[in-house]
GROMACS .gro file of C-alpha atoms in nm:
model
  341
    1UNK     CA    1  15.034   9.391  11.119
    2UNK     CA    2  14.797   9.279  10.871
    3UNK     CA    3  14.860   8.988  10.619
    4UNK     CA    4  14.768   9.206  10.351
    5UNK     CA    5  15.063   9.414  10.428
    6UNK     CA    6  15.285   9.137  10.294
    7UNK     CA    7  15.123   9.108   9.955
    8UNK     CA    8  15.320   9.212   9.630
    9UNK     CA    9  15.222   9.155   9.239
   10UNK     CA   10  15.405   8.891   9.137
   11UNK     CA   11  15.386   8.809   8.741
   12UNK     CA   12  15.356   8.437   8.676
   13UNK     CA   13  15.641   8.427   8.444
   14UNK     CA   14  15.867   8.485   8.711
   15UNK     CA   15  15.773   8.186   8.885
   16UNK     CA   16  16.121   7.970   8.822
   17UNK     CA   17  15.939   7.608   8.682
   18UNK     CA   18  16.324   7.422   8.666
   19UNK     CA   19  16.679   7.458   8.834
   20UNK     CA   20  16.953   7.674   8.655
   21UNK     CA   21  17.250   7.448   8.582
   22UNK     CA   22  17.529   7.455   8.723
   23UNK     CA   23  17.328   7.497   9.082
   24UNK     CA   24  17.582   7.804   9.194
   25UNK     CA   25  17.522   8.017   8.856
   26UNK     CA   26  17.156   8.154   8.974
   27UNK     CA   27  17.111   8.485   9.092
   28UNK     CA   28  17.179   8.658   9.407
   29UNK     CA   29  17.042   8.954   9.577
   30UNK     CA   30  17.272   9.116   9.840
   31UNK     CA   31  17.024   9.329  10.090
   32UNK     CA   32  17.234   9.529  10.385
   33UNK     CA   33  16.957   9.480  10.587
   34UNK     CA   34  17.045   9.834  10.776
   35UNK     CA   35  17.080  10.052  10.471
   36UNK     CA   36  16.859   9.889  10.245
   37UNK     CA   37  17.141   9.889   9.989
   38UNK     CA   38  17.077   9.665   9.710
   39UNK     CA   39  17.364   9.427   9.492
   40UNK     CA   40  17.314   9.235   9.195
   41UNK     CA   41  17.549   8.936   9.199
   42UNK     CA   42  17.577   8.605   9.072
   43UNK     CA   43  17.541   8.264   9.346
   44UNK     CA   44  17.935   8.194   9.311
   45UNK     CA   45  17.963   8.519   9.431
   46UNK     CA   46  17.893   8.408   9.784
   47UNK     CA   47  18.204   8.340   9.901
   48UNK     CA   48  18.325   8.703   9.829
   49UNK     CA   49  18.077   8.836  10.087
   50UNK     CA   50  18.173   8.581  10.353
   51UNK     CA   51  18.497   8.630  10.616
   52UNK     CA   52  18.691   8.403  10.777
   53UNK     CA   53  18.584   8.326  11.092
   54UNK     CA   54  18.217   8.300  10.940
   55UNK     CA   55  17.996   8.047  10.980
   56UNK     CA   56  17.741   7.855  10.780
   57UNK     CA   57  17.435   7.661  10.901
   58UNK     CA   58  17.309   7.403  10.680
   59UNK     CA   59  16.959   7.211  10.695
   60UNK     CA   60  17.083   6.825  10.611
   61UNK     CA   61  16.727   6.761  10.610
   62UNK     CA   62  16.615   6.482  10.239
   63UNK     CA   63  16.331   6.513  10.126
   64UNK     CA   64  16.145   6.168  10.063
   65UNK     CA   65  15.971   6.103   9.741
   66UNK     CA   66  15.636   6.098   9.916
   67UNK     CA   67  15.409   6.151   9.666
   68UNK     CA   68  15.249   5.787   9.573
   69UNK     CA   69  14.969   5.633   9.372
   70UNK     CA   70  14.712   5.380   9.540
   71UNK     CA   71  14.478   5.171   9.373
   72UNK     CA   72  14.151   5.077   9.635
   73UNK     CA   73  14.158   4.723   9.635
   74UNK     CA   74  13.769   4.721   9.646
   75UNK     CA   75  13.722   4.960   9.384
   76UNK     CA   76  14.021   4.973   9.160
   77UNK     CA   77  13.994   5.360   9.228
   78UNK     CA   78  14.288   5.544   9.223
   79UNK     CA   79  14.435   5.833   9.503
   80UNK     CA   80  14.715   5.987   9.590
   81UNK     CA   81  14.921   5.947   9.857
   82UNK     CA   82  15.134   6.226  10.016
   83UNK     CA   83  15.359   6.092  10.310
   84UNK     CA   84  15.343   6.394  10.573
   85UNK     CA   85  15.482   6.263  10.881
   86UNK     CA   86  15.652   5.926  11.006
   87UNK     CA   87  15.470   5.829  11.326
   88UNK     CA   88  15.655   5.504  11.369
   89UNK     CA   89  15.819   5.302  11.141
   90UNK     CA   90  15.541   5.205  10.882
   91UNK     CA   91  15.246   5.384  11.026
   92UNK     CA   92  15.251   5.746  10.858
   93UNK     CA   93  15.021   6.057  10.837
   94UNK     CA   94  14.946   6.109  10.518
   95UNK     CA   95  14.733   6.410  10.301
   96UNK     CA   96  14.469   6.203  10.065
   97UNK     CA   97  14.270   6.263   9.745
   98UNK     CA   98  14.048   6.236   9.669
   99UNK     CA   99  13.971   6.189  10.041
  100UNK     CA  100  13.625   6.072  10.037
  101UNK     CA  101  13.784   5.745   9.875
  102UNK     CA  102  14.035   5.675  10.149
  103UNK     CA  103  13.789   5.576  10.445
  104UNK     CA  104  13.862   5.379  10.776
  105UNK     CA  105  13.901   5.073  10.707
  106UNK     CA  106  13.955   5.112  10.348
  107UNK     CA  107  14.284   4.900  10.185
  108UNK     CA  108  14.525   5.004   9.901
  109UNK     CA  109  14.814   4.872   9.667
  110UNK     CA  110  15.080   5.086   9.542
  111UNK     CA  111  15.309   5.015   9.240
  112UNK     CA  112  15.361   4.658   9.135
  113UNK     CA  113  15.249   4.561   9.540
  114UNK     CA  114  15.585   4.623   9.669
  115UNK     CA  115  15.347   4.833   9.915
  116UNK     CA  116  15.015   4.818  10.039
  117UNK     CA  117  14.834   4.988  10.295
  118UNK     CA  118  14.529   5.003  10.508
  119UNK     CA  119  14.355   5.334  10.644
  120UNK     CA  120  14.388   5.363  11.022
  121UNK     CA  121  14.220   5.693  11.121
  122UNK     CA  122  14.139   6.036  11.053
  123UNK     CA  123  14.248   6.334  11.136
  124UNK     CA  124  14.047   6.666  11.258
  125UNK     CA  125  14.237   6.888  10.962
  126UNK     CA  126  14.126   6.571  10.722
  127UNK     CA  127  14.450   6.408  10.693
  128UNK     CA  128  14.501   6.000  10.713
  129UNK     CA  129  14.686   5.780  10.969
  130UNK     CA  130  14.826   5.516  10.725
  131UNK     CA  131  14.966   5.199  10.834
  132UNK     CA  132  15.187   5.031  10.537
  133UNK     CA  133  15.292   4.689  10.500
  134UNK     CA  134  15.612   4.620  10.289
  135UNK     CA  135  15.879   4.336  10.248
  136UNK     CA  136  16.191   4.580  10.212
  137UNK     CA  137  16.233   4.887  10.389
  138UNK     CA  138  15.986   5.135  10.351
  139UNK     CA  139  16.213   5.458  10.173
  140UNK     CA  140  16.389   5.205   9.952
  141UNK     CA  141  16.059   5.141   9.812
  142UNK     CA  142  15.943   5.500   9.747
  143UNK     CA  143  16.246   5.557   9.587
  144UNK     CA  144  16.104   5.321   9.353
  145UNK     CA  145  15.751   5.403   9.301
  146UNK     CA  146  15.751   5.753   9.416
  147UNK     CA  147  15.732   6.122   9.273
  148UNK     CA  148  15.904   6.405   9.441
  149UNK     CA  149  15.646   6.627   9.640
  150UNK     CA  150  15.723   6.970   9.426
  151UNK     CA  151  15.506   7.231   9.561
  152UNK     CA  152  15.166   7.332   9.340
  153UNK     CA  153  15.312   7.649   9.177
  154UNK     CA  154  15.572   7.430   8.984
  155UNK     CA  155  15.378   7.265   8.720
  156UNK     CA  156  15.718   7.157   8.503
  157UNK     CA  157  15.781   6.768   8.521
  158UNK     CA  158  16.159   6.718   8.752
  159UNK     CA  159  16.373   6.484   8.530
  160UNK     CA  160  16.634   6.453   8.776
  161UNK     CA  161  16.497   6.402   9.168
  162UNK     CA  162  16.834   6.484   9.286
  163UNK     CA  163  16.770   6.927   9.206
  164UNK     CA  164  16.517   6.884   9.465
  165UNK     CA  165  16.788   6.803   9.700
  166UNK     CA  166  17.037   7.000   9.834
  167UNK     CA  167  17.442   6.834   9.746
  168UNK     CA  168  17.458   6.765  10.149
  169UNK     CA  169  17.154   6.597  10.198
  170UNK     CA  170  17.166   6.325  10.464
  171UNK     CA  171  16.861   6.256  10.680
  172UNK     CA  172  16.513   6.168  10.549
  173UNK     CA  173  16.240   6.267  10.663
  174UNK     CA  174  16.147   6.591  10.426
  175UNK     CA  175  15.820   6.694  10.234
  176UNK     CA  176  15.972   7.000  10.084
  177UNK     CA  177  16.321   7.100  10.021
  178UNK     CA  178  16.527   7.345  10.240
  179UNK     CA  179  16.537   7.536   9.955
  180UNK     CA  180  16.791   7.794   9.982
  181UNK     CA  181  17.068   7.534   9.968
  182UNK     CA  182  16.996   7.410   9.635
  183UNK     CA  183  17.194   7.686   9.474
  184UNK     CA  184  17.551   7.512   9.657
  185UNK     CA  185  17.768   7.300   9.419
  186UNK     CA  186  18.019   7.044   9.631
  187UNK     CA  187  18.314   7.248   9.479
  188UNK     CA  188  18.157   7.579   9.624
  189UNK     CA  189  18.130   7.454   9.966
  190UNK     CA  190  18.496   7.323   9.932
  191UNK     CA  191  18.582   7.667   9.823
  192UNK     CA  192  18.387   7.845  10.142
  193UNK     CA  193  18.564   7.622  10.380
  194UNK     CA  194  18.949   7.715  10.236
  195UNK     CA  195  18.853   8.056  10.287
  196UNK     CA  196  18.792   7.994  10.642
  197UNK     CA  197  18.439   7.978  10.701
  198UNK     CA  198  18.312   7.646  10.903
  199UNK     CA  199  18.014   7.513  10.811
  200UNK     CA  200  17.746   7.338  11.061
  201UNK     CA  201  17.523   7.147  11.028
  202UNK     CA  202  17.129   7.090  11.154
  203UNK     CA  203  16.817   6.891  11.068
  204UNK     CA  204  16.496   7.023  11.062
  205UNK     CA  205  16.251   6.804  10.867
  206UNK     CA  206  16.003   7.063  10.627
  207UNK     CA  207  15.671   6.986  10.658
  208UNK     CA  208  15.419   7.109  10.361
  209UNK     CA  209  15.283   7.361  10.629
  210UNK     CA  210  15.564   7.592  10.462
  211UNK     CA  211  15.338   7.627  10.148
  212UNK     CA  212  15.023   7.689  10.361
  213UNK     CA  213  14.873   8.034  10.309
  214UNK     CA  214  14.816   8.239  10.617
  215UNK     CA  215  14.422   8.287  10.618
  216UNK     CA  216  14.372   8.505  10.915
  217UNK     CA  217  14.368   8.901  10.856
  218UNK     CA  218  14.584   8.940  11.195
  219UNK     CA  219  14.894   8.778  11.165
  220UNK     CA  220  14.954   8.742  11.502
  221UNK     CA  221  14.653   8.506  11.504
  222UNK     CA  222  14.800   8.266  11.259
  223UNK     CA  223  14.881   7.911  11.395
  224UNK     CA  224  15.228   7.775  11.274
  225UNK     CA  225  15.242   7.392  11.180
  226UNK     CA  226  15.487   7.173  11.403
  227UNK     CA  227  15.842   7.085  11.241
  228UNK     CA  228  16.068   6.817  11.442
  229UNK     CA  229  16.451   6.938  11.469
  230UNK     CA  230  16.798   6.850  11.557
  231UNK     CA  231  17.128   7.039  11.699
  232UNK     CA  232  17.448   6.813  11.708
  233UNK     CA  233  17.669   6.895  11.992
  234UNK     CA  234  17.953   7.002  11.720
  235UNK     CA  235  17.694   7.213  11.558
  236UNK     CA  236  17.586   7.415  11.891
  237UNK     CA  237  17.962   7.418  11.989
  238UNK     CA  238  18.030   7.599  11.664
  239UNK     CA  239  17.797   7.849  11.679
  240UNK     CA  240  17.890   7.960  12.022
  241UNK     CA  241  18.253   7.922  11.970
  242UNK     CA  242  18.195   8.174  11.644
  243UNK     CA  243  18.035   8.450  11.851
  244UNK     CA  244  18.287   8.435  12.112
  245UNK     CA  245  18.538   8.502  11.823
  246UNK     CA  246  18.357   8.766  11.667
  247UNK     CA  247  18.207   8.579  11.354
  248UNK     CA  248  17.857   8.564  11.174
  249UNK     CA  249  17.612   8.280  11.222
  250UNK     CA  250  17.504   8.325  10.858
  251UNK     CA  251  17.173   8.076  10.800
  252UNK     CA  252  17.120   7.888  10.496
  253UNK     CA  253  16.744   7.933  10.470
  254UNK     CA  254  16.462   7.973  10.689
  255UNK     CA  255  16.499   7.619  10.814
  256UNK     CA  256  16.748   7.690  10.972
  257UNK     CA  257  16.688   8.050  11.085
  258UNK     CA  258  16.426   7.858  11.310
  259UNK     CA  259  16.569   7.587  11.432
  260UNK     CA  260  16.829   7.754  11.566
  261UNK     CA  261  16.639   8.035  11.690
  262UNK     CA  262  16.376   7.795  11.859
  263UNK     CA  263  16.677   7.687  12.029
  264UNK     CA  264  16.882   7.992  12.159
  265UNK     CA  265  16.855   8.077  12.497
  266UNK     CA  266  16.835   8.533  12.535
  267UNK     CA  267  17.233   8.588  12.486
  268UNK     CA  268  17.218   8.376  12.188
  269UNK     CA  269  17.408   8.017  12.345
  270UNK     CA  270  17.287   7.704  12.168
  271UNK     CA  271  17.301   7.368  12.331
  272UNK     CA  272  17.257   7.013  12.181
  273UNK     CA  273  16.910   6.991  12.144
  274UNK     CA  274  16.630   6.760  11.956
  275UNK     CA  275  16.283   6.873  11.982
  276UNK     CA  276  15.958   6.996  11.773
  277UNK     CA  277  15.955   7.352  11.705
  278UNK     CA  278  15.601   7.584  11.567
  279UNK     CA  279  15.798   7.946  11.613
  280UNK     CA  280  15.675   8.175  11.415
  281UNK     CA  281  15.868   8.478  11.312
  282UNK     CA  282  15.734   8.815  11.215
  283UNK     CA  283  15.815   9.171  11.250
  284UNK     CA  284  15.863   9.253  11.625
  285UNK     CA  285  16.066   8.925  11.698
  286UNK     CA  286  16.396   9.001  11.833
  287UNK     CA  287  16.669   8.761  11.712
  288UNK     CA  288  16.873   8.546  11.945
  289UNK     CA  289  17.142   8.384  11.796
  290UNK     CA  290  17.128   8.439  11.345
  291UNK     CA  291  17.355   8.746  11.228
  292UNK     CA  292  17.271   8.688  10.851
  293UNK     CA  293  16.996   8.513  10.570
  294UNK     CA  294  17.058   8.324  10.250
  295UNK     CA  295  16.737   8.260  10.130
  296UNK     CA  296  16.502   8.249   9.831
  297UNK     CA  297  16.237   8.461   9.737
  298UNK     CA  298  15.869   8.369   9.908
  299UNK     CA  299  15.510   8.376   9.810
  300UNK     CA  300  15.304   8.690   9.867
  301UNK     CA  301  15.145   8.684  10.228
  302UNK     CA  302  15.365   8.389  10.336
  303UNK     CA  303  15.484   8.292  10.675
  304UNK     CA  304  15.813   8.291  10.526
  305UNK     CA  305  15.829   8.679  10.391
  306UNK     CA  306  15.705   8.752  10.739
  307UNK     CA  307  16.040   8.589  10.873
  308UNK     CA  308  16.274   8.799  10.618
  309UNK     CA  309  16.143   9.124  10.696
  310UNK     CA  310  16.113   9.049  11.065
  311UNK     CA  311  16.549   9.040  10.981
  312UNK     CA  312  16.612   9.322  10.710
  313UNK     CA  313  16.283   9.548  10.799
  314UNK     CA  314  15.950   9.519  10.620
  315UNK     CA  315  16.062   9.849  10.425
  316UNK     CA  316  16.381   9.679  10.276
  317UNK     CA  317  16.224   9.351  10.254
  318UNK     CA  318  15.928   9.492  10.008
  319UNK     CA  319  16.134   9.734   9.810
  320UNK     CA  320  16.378   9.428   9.776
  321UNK     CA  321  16.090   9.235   9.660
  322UNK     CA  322  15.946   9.508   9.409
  323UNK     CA  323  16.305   9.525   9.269
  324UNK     CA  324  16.320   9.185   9.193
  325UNK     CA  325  16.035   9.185   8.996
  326UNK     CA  326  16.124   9.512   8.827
  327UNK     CA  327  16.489   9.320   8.772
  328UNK     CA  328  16.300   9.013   8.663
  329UNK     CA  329  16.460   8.796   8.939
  330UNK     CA  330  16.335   8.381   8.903
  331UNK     CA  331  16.083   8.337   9.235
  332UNK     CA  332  16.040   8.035   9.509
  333UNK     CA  333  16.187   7.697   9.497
  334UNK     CA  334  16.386   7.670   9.229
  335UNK     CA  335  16.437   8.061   9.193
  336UNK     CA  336  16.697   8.347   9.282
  337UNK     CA  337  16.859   8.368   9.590
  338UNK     CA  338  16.884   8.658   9.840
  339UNK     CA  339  17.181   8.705  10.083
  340UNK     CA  340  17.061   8.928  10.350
  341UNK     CA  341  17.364   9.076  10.586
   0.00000   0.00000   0.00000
């Protein structure tokens, strides 16, 4: 298949720039990925569409307010800072810019100097190995000083950090939200679990590589970026214990589609398991372990659409997609969700 093939006209003003409030009242697509049948509900509506027996898998990932501003002690020149990947404790790879600024060698202070840092290497792609010095601990600090890392399409200022983060978030390590579950309220998740339905949980820490555009014409020639994962033992155990019962593994975003699908073994069985993971799904993958999708709706020509119609078909993913624009449904991040079953 050809990237192209994924491309559909998307009008800017669909492009959701803030969170609905409450979290649970945006809306939902429901796509019977073998029919093609198409729903219009509401979020809330969720729980109507899920059985007993059901079960959920939840990223847990938090994202990290990564995005920081350094002044070059030389210079007095200003870049920014985006925290990519934590290679040990205060030595980070980090995307810079302007780049030609942030040499080997070079030193910079951040905020009031609660942080300062010195430029260790760089990378073949361009990014920076950063190593920071600090007197507290390093995320209690960029909670201070820094911005959430929204992705380039939203160009609205977030007044509250917390709607970047899904209700259950628990582990940092994040540069962009899993960000399907930002539509679940506490209360909702209350009510899924007195109907029945377990809910699991997994880390998988998103890298920006998820807002990367795919620039090869074959798109079985792209190269995925590497995302580090975890499977609890109680979280594998649940997933096999729900197929031996007859329930749905329903995933809560893509995140989570492929962590656990990196992880299935051919019949499906997941195991306790921590690793890095760079599957890529597209039409033609045959799923191991997922029975059902909640996600959101995904850029044109993105890794990410390829995954949803590699589930529900490429014909019912695009006609799902051209009805949502016809329907005027709210697009990426902080957009409409689709429940795909």
């Amino acid at each position: 298949m050809k990237t192209s093939d994924f491309y559909y006209d998307l009008p800017e003003e669909l492009i959701a720039q803030t969170p609905v409030e409450p979290r649970n009242s945006s809306r939902m697509m429901i796509l019977n990925k073998e029919t093609g049948e198409i729903q219009h509900k509401i979020f809330k509506d969720l729980t109507d569409y899920l059985n007993p027996g059901d079960c959920l898998i939840l990223n847990d990932t938090r994202v990290i307010p990564a995005r920081i501003y350094g002044v070059k002690k030389e210079t007095g020149a200003v870049v920014e800072f985006l925290l990519l990947k934590q290679h040990e404790n205060l030595v980070w790879e980090c995307l810079c810019g302007p780049g030609k600024r942030a040499k080997i060698g070079t030193e910079f202070v951040f905020g009031d100097g609660q942080l300062e840092c010195t430029v260790k290497d760089i990378l073949d792609d361009g990014n920076r190995i950063i190593e920071f010095r600090c007197d507290d601990n390093i995320f209690a600090v960029l909670d201070e000083i820094g911005q959430m890392p929204l992705p380039p399409y939203i160009k609205a200022k977030l007044e509250d950090k917390e709607r970047y983060q899904t209700v259950y978030s628990e582990h940092l390590g994040s540069a962009a939200a899993p960000t399907a579950g930002l539509h679940f309220t506490n209360e909702m998740l209350d009510e899924i679990k007195a109907k029945g339905v377990n809910i699991g949980y997994v880390t998988l820490h998103v890298g920006l590589g998820t807002f990367r555009p795919v620039k090869v014409d074959d798109v079985t020639k792209h190269k995925m970026h590497t995302e580090h994962y975890i499977i609890p033992k109680e979280t594998a155990d649940l997933i096999n214990e729900t197929h031996k019962n007859g329930g749905r593994v329903i995933c809560v975003g893509t995140t989570s589609c492929r962590t656990i699908e990196s992880s299935a073994t051919k019949n499906g069985c997941i195991k306790e398991d921590e690793d890095d993971t760079s599957i890529f799904i597209y039409p033609g993958y045959k799923f191991k372990c997922m029975d059902a999708l909640i996600t959101n709706f995904h850029l044109p020509e993105s890794t990410l659409i390829m995954l949803v119609s590699a589930f529900a078909g490429y014909d019912n993913v695009m006609n799902a997609y051209k009805t949502a624009v016809e329907e005027k449904y709210r697009f990426f991040s902080f957009g409409d969700a689709m429940f795909i079953c």
